[in-house]
Amino acid sequence: MAASSDDMSKNLTIRRFKDGDNRPEAWSDQIFQASWTHKCPTYIHRTPPCQGSCPAGEDIRGWLDIVRGIEKPTGDLDWQEYAFRRSTTANPFPSIMGRVCPAPCEDGCNRNQLEDRVGINAVEQFIGDTALEKGYTFDAPGADTGKKVAIIGGGPAGLAAAYQLRRIGHACTIFDDHEELGGMMRYGIPGYRTPREVLDGEIKRIIDMGVETRMNTRVGKDVPMADVEKEFDAILWALGAKSGRALPIPGAEAENCITGVAFLEAFNQGRLQHVSGKVLVVGGGDTSIDVASVARRIGKITESHEKDRPEYVVLGQTAHDVASTAKRHGADVTLISRHPVTNMTAAEHEVQDALREGVEIVGSVDPIEVIKDENGRAKAIKVCKMNEAGTERIEGSEYEIECELIVSAIGQTGDFTGIESMANDRGLIDAGKNYEVPGKPGHFVAGDIVRPHLLTTAIGQASIAVDTICTYLAGKELGKRPKVDVHHFDLLDKLRETNHEPEVLDVKVGQIRGTSEANFAVHNYEDRSDKEIATSDLLYLGHFEHEPRYKRDHIDVHADEVLGHFQERIVALDEATAKKEAERCMSCGMCFECDNCVIYCPQEAVKRTPKKDATTGRYVYTDYSKCIGCHICKDVCPTGYIEMGMGE
Ligand SMILES: Cc1cc2nc3c(=O)[nH]c(=O)nc-3n(C[C@H](O)[C@H](O)[C@H](O)COP(=O)(O)OP(=O)(O)OC[C@H]3O[C@@H](n4cnc5c(N)ncnc54)[C@H](O)[C@@H]3O)c2cc1C
Ligand code: SF4
Ligand code: SF4
C-alpha cells in the first residue's frame, strides 16, 4: 500500500520535492548552496607529490610525520628507528640518498607554492646517519621460500633488489666483478660525496640479511651465463653502465683520451694519485663534474716518469705510489659542455662547488677534433661555439684548447663481454613495463643498464623488478602496476600495528544496510593513493605560515685549498633542526591532526576520535546525524584530506 503524503513528511528528514513539483531539480543546483548540501565529509588518502616524484617511491610524508612526532611508534620502538623503518621500506640507503640524491622529490614538493620546498633529503640523511650511529639492523628475512635468485651486479640496483628479495624470503646471490660491493656508489662517486664508512654500513645491513656474494666474479667471463641460468630460478640483470662512451670525433683514439668512468674507477681504487698536465673534461653531467673536481683534488706532477702518465694508470698498466703525492701541485682543469653552463645536467650545487674549487667551465662549445702531436698523443682539442639553444654550431668560431689529458664523460653503456645476447642496439638491456626482459622468461632487469640515470631510479626499478620476480616465481600472470606506483602508506597496516584492525566480515551476517555501527569496515575512508596525487590546489595553503627552509651547512672549499681536500662538504642537520625542517611539511593528502575541522564545524559534527581508538588517518570522525554538509571542514582542511561525498 502506498504511503500517504502525511506519513511521508513524518518519516523523511529531507523532502526532495515540494508538493506539486513533478520534475526534480538538477542536483548540481542544490549542492553547494553555501549553507548546506546533501554531502558529508569523507576522508581521502592521496599520494603527496614529493612521493610521486621520488623514483624510489618513498613514503616521505610518513617519515617526516614520524620525525616531527605526529605519527608515533607502538611498543618500545624509538621514533628514530620507526622513521628509519618507514624510509627503508622503499629504499635501504637513506644516508647515501640524503647526501647525493639530487632530490627530484623536492622539485615536486607542494611547499614550493608557499616559499621553498621541504629539505627532504637533509632529513633523510639525518634518519640514515642516526640509524648507522645507533646500529639499527633490518628485520630478519622472511620465511624461506625455497627459491633462488641470481643478481648480476652489486650496485644500488642489485643491492636494493637483494634487500627486497630477502624481506620476502627468497634466497639471493650477488655476482660482482669488483672486490667490493657498491657499484658506482664506490667506484664512480668519490668518497668525499659518498663516505666509505657510511656506504659500508648501509651495505652491511643488507648483506647481514643473508645475502650470498660472489665477488671478483664476472658473469660472462668467470662464470658462463648458462651456468647461472641452470643454478637459479630467476636472474636479475643489474649490470650498470660501466663502459664510458668515447668522443665521436676524429683523433679520439689517442691513448691520452680516456673515459670519465675509467678515470674515476682508477682514482677510487687508489691507483690514480695525480695527473701530469692540463686536464680537459668533456661533458656536463654528474660524472664530468666528479672527474674535474677529483682532478683538482689530486693535483698534477710536472716532473714525472713517462710510465706515471695518468692514462697508463687508468688503463691498468701501472699504478701511482702514495709517495709521489708529496710533489703534486694544483692542476689546471677545464670542463667543456655543449650546453650553456646554466643548462648543464649536473646538479646546480655541484657546478657551483666545482667553480669555487677552481675548475674552469666553458659552456656552449662542441668538440670537433682531437689534435695530436707527432707521437700520436692528443695535445689539444678543437672546439666550435654553439648557438644559445645548444642546437647548432656557429660556423667560423672554431678554436683549440691545449691539454695533456682528455676525459670524455658524455654517456655510458653496458659491458656485454660474454653476455652479448642480452644487449640491445643501444648497448643496454630492454625492459618490459614491469622490468621483465621481453622474450626471455626468468630474466629481469633494473638500474642504469635500462637507462643510465640516478641511484634512486635504480633502487625504484629494483623494487618493481622484485615484485615481478615474485609473480613469476609464483607462476602467476603479470598484472597491471598502479598508476601512482610507489610504496603506499596502508591504513589497514597501521590499524593492525595499533591493534585496531577491523574484524573480518562474517558472511553469515545477512543483508547489510549501512556499516556505520559495524566494525568490519574502515568507515568514510577512501584510499586513492594508487591513482591520485594531492596537488597543491587541493590544499588550504593559507593555513601555513611563512617559514624559511632549515638548510644544511656546507663547507665551501676554495681553489687555493682544494689540493688534497677529501673531506665531506655537507654538514648534517642535528636532531632539533631535522625536526624543525620536518615540521615544515604540509602532510599533503593525509590528516596531520591540526584540529581545524573540529574547531570550525558550526554543528560540532566533527569530533576527535577517542585516544584509545585513534591512529594516523583516523584522528577525527563525523557525526552524520549532526552534519548539514556545509563543507566548512573541507575548506579549512590544510592537507586536502577531506572531501565532501556520500550524499547525492
Ligand atoms: C661518476 C658518477 C657520479 C654519479 N653521481 C650521482 C649522484 O650524485 N647522484 C645520483 O643519484 N646518481 C649519480 N650517479 C648515477 C648512479 O651512480 C647510477 O645511476 C647507479 O649507480 C646505477 O646503479 P646500478 O646498480 O644500476 O649500476 P652500478 O652502480 O653501475 O653497479 C653495477 C655493478 O655491476 C657490476 N657488473 C657489471 N657487469 C657485470 C658482470 N657481467 N658480472 C658481474 N658484475 C658485473 C659492475 O662492475 C658494478 O659493480 C653517478 C654516476 C657516476 C658514474
Ligand atoms: S631518494 Fe631522492 S627523490 Fe627519493 S626521497 Fe630521497 S632525496 Fe627524495
Ligand atoms: S609538503 Fe610534505 S607531503 Fe607535501 S609535498 Fe612537500 S614534503 Fe611532501
mmCIF file of N, CA and C in Angstrom, residues 33-89:
data_model
loop_
_atom_site.group_PDB
_atom_site.id
_atom_site.type_symbol
_atom_site.label_atom_id
_atom_site.label_comp_id
_atom_site.label_asym_id
_atom_site.label_seq_id
_atom_site.Cartn_x
_atom_site.Cartn_y
_atom_site.Cartn_z
ATOM 1 N N GLN A 33 25.027 25.254 -1.804
ATOM 2 C CA GLN A 33 24.255 26.488 -1.673
ATOM 3 C C GLN A 33 24.819 27.313 -0.531
ATOM 4 N N ALA A 34 26.090 27.091 -0.239
ATOM 5 C CA ALA A 34 26.816 27.810 0.792
ATOM 6 C C ALA A 34 26.512 27.288 2.174
ATOM 7 N N SER A 35 25.278 27.184 2.558
ATOM 8 C CA SER A 35 24.993 26.841 3.940
ATOM 9 C C SER A 35 24.823 25.346 4.152
ATOM 10 N N TRP A 36 24.356 24.635 3.180
ATOM 11 C CA TRP A 36 24.179 23.195 3.392
ATOM 12 C C TRP A 36 24.175 22.461 2.054
ATOM 13 N N THR A 37 24.475 21.177 2.123
ATOM 14 C CA THR A 37 24.372 20.302 0.950
ATOM 15 C C THR A 37 23.911 18.940 1.440
ATOM 16 N N HIS A 38 23.703 18.077 0.492
ATOM 17 C CA HIS A 38 23.376 16.703 0.885
ATOM 18 C C HIS A 38 24.623 15.883 1.107
ATOM 19 N N LYS A 39 25.792 16.529 0.967
ATOM 20 C CA LYS A 39 27.038 15.760 1.090
ATOM 21 C C LYS A 39 27.641 15.923 2.476
ATOM 22 N N CYS A 40 28.419 14.951 2.877
ATOM 23 C CA CYS A 40 29.097 14.990 4.166
ATOM 24 C C CYS A 40 30.572 14.657 3.964
ATOM 25 N N PRO A 41 31.427 14.981 4.946
ATOM 26 C CA PRO A 41 32.865 14.748 4.738
ATOM 27 C C PRO A 41 33.244 13.266 4.697
ATOM 28 N N THR A 42 34.113 12.958 3.790
ATOM 29 C CA THR A 42 34.777 11.652 3.803
ATOM 30 C C THR A 42 36.273 11.934 3.776
ATOM 31 N N TYR A 43 37.034 10.948 4.115
ATOM 32 C CA TYR A 43 38.475 11.125 4.279
ATOM 33 C C TYR A 43 39.198 10.383 3.158
ATOM 34 N N ILE A 44 39.950 11.160 2.375
ATOM 35 C CA ILE A 44 40.538 10.621 1.142
ATOM 36 C C ILE A 44 42.056 10.654 1.215
ATOM 37 N N HIS A 45 42.643 9.493 1.148
ATOM 38 C CA HIS A 45 44.109 9.411 1.159
ATOM 39 C C HIS A 45 44.644 9.465 -0.269
ATOM 40 N N ARG A 46 45.498 10.455 -0.524
ATOM 41 C CA ARG A 46 46.157 10.556 -1.827
ATOM 42 C C ARG A 46 47.675 10.546 -1.628
ATOM 43 N N THR A 47 48.378 10.262 -2.695
ATOM 44 C CA THR A 47 49.854 10.286 -2.638
ATOM 45 C C THR A 47 50.345 11.728 -2.729
ATOM 46 N N PRO A 48 51.241 12.145 -1.831
ATOM 47 C CA PRO A 48 51.774 13.509 -1.954
ATOM 48 C C PRO A 48 52.717 13.606 -3.159
ATOM 49 N N PRO A 49 52.846 14.793 -3.731
ATOM 50 C CA PRO A 49 53.666 14.911 -4.942
ATOM 51 C C PRO A 49 55.147 14.634 -4.720
ATOM 52 N N CYS A 50 55.634 14.832 -3.486
ATOM 53 C CA CYS A 50 57.048 14.511 -3.211
ATOM 54 C C CYS A 50 57.273 13.028 -3.464
ATOM 55 N N GLN A 51 56.361 12.222 -2.915
ATOM 56 C CA GLN A 51 56.491 10.771 -3.083
ATOM 57 C C GLN A 51 56.309 10.372 -4.544
ATOM 58 N N GLY A 52 55.347 11.043 -5.193
ATOM 59 C CA GLY A 52 55.106 10.758 -6.603
ATOM 60 C C GLY A 52 56.321 11.094 -7.461
ATOM 61 N N SER A 53 57.157 12.039 -7.003
ATOM 62 C CA SER A 53 58.334 12.424 -7.798
ATOM 63 C C SER A 53 59.595 11.693 -7.357
ATOM 64 N N CYS A 54 59.526 10.904 -6.307
ATOM 65 C CA CYS A 54 60.712 10.145 -5.862
ATOM 66 C C CYS A 54 60.748 8.844 -6.654
ATOM 67 N N PRO A 55 61.760 8.647 -7.496
ATOM 68 C CA PRO A 55 61.775 7.426 -8.300
ATOM 69 C C PRO A 55 61.780 6.147 -7.459
ATOM 70 N N ALA A 56 62.285 6.227 -6.220
ATOM 71 C CA ALA A 56 62.238 5.036 -5.361
ATOM 72 C C ALA A 56 60.871 4.907 -4.695
ATOM 73 N N GLY A 57 60.039 5.948 -4.774
ATOM 74 C CA GLY A 57 58.663 5.895 -4.253
ATOM 75 C C GLY A 57 58.577 5.870 -2.742
ATOM 76 N N GLU A 58 59.460 6.615 -2.064
ATOM 77 C CA GLU A 58 59.468 6.589 -0.591
ATOM 78 C C GLU A 58 58.245 7.274 0.020
ATOM 79 N N ASP A 59 57.786 6.738 1.149
ATOM 80 C CA ASP A 59 56.679 7.355 1.885
ATOM 81 C C ASP A 59 57.244 8.543 2.681
ATOM 82 N N ILE A 60 57.588 9.594 1.949
ATOM 83 C CA ILE A 60 58.289 10.748 2.525
ATOM 84 C C ILE A 60 57.418 11.431 3.587
ATOM 85 N N ARG A 61 56.150 11.670 3.226
ATOM 86 C CA ARG A 61 55.232 12.315 4.184
ATOM 87 C C ARG A 61 55.194 11.495 5.472
ATOM 88 N N GLY A 62 55.177 10.181 5.337
ATOM 89 C CA GLY A 62 55.112 9.287 6.500
ATOM 90 C C GLY A 62 56.327 9.470 7.393
ATOM 91 N N TRP A 63 57.542 9.416 6.811
ATOM 92 C CA TRP A 63 58.703 9.527 7.720
ATOM 93 C C TRP A 63 58.917 10.942 8.220
ATOM 94 N N LEU A 64 58.450 11.950 7.464
ATOM 95 C CA LEU A 64 58.521 13.318 8.009
ATOM 96 C C LEU A 64 57.549 13.451 9.185
ATOM 97 N N ASP A 65 56.366 12.854 9.052
ATOM 98 C CA ASP A 65 55.382 12.887 10.146
ATOM 99 C C ASP A 65 55.908 12.177 11.393
ATOM 100 N N ILE A 66 56.719 11.148 11.182
ATOM 101 C CA ILE A 66 57.304 10.442 12.341
ATOM 102 C C ILE A 66 58.376 11.318 12.996
ATOM 103 N N VAL A 67 59.233 11.925 12.171
ATOM 104 C CA VAL A 67 60.314 12.763 12.728
ATOM 105 C C VAL A 67 59.719 13.931 13.511
ATOM 106 N N ARG A 68 58.639 14.514 13.017
ATOM 107 C CA ARG A 68 58.076 15.672 13.719
ATOM 108 C C ARG A 68 57.167 15.260 14.880
ATOM 109 N N GLY A 69 56.931 13.957 15.036
ATOM 110 C CA GLY A 69 56.203 13.467 16.208
ATOM 111 C C GLY A 69 54.706 13.313 16.040
ATOM 112 N N ILE A 70 54.163 13.451 14.826
ATOM 113 C CA ILE A 70 52.720 13.273 14.639
ATOM 114 C C ILE A 70 52.382 11.784 14.625
ATOM 115 N N GLU A 71 53.111 11.027 13.835
ATOM 116 C CA GLU A 71 52.865 9.588 13.811
ATOM 117 C C GLU A 71 53.830 8.928 14.784
ATOM 118 N N LYS A 72 53.258 8.160 15.705
ATOM 119 C CA LYS A 72 54.115 7.627 16.776
ATOM 120 C C LYS A 72 54.282 6.124 16.635
ATOM 121 N N PRO A 73 55.453 5.639 17.080
ATOM 122 C CA PRO A 73 55.656 4.182 17.036
ATOM 123 C C PRO A 73 54.848 3.494 18.128
ATOM 124 N N THR A 74 54.642 2.211 17.974
ATOM 125 C CA THR A 74 53.981 1.456 19.041
ATOM 126 C C THR A 74 55.052 0.700 19.825
ATOM 127 N N GLY A 75 54.686 0.208 20.993
ATOM 128 C CA GLY A 75 55.613 -0.563 21.825
ATOM 129 C C GLY A 75 56.789 0.278 22.255
ATOM 130 N N ASP A 76 57.962 -0.368 22.379
ATOM 131 C CA ASP A 76 59.111 0.413 22.864
ATOM 132 C C ASP A 76 60.069 0.823 21.749
ATOM 133 N N LEU A 77 59.607 0.766 20.522
ATOM 134 C CA LEU A 77 60.426 1.227 19.393
ATOM 135 C C LEU A 77 60.629 2.739 19.540
ATOM 136 N N ASP A 78 61.879 3.226 19.386
ATOM 137 C CA ASP A 78 62.017 4.685 19.448
ATOM 138 C C ASP A 78 61.682 5.305 18.084
ATOM 139 N N TRP A 79 61.362 6.614 18.105
ATOM 140 C CA TRP A 79 60.857 7.234 16.873
ATOM 141 C C TRP A 79 61.920 7.255 15.777
ATOM 142 N N GLN A 80 63.189 7.328 16.209
ATOM 143 C CA GLN A 80 64.255 7.366 15.199
ATOM 144 C C GLN A 80 64.270 6.052 14.412
ATOM 145 N N GLU A 81 64.084 4.947 15.138
ATOM 146 C CA GLU A 81 64.105 3.651 14.454
ATOM 147 C C GLU A 81 62.832 3.469 13.606
ATOM 148 N N TYR A 82 61.742 4.006 14.147
ATOM 149 C CA TYR A 82 60.470 3.911 13.404
ATOM 150 C C TYR A 82 60.579 4.682 12.078
ATOM 151 N N ALA A 83 61.191 5.854 12.135
ATOM 152 C CA ALA A 83 61.381 6.654 10.905
ATOM 153 C C ALA A 83 62.296 5.909 9.939
ATOM 154 N N PHE A 84 63.350 5.304 10.476
ATOM 155 C CA PHE A 84 64.293 4.538 9.644
ATOM 156 C C PHE A 84 63.548 3.378 8.957
ATOM 157 N N ARG A 85 62.711 2.685 9.712
ATOM 158 C CA ARG A 85 61.985 1.538 9.137
ATOM 159 C C ARG A 85 61.033 2.002 8.036
ATOM 160 N N ARG A 86 60.371 3.137 8.266
ATOM 161 C CA ARG A 86 59.429 3.631 7.250
ATOM 162 C C ARG A 86 60.197 4.041 5.990
ATOM 163 N N SER A 87 61.312 4.749 6.168
ATOM 164 C CA SER A 87 62.005 5.247 4.964
ATOM 165 C C SER A 87 62.630 4.087 4.191
ATOM 166 N N THR A 88 63.095 3.066 4.894
ATOM 167 C CA THR A 88 63.780 1.974 4.194
ATOM 168 C C THR A 88 62.815 0.928 3.638
ATOM 169 N N THR A 89 61.537 1.106 3.840
ATOM 170 C CA THR A 89 60.582 0.199 3.189
ATOM 171 C C THR A 89 60.824 0.244 1.680
#
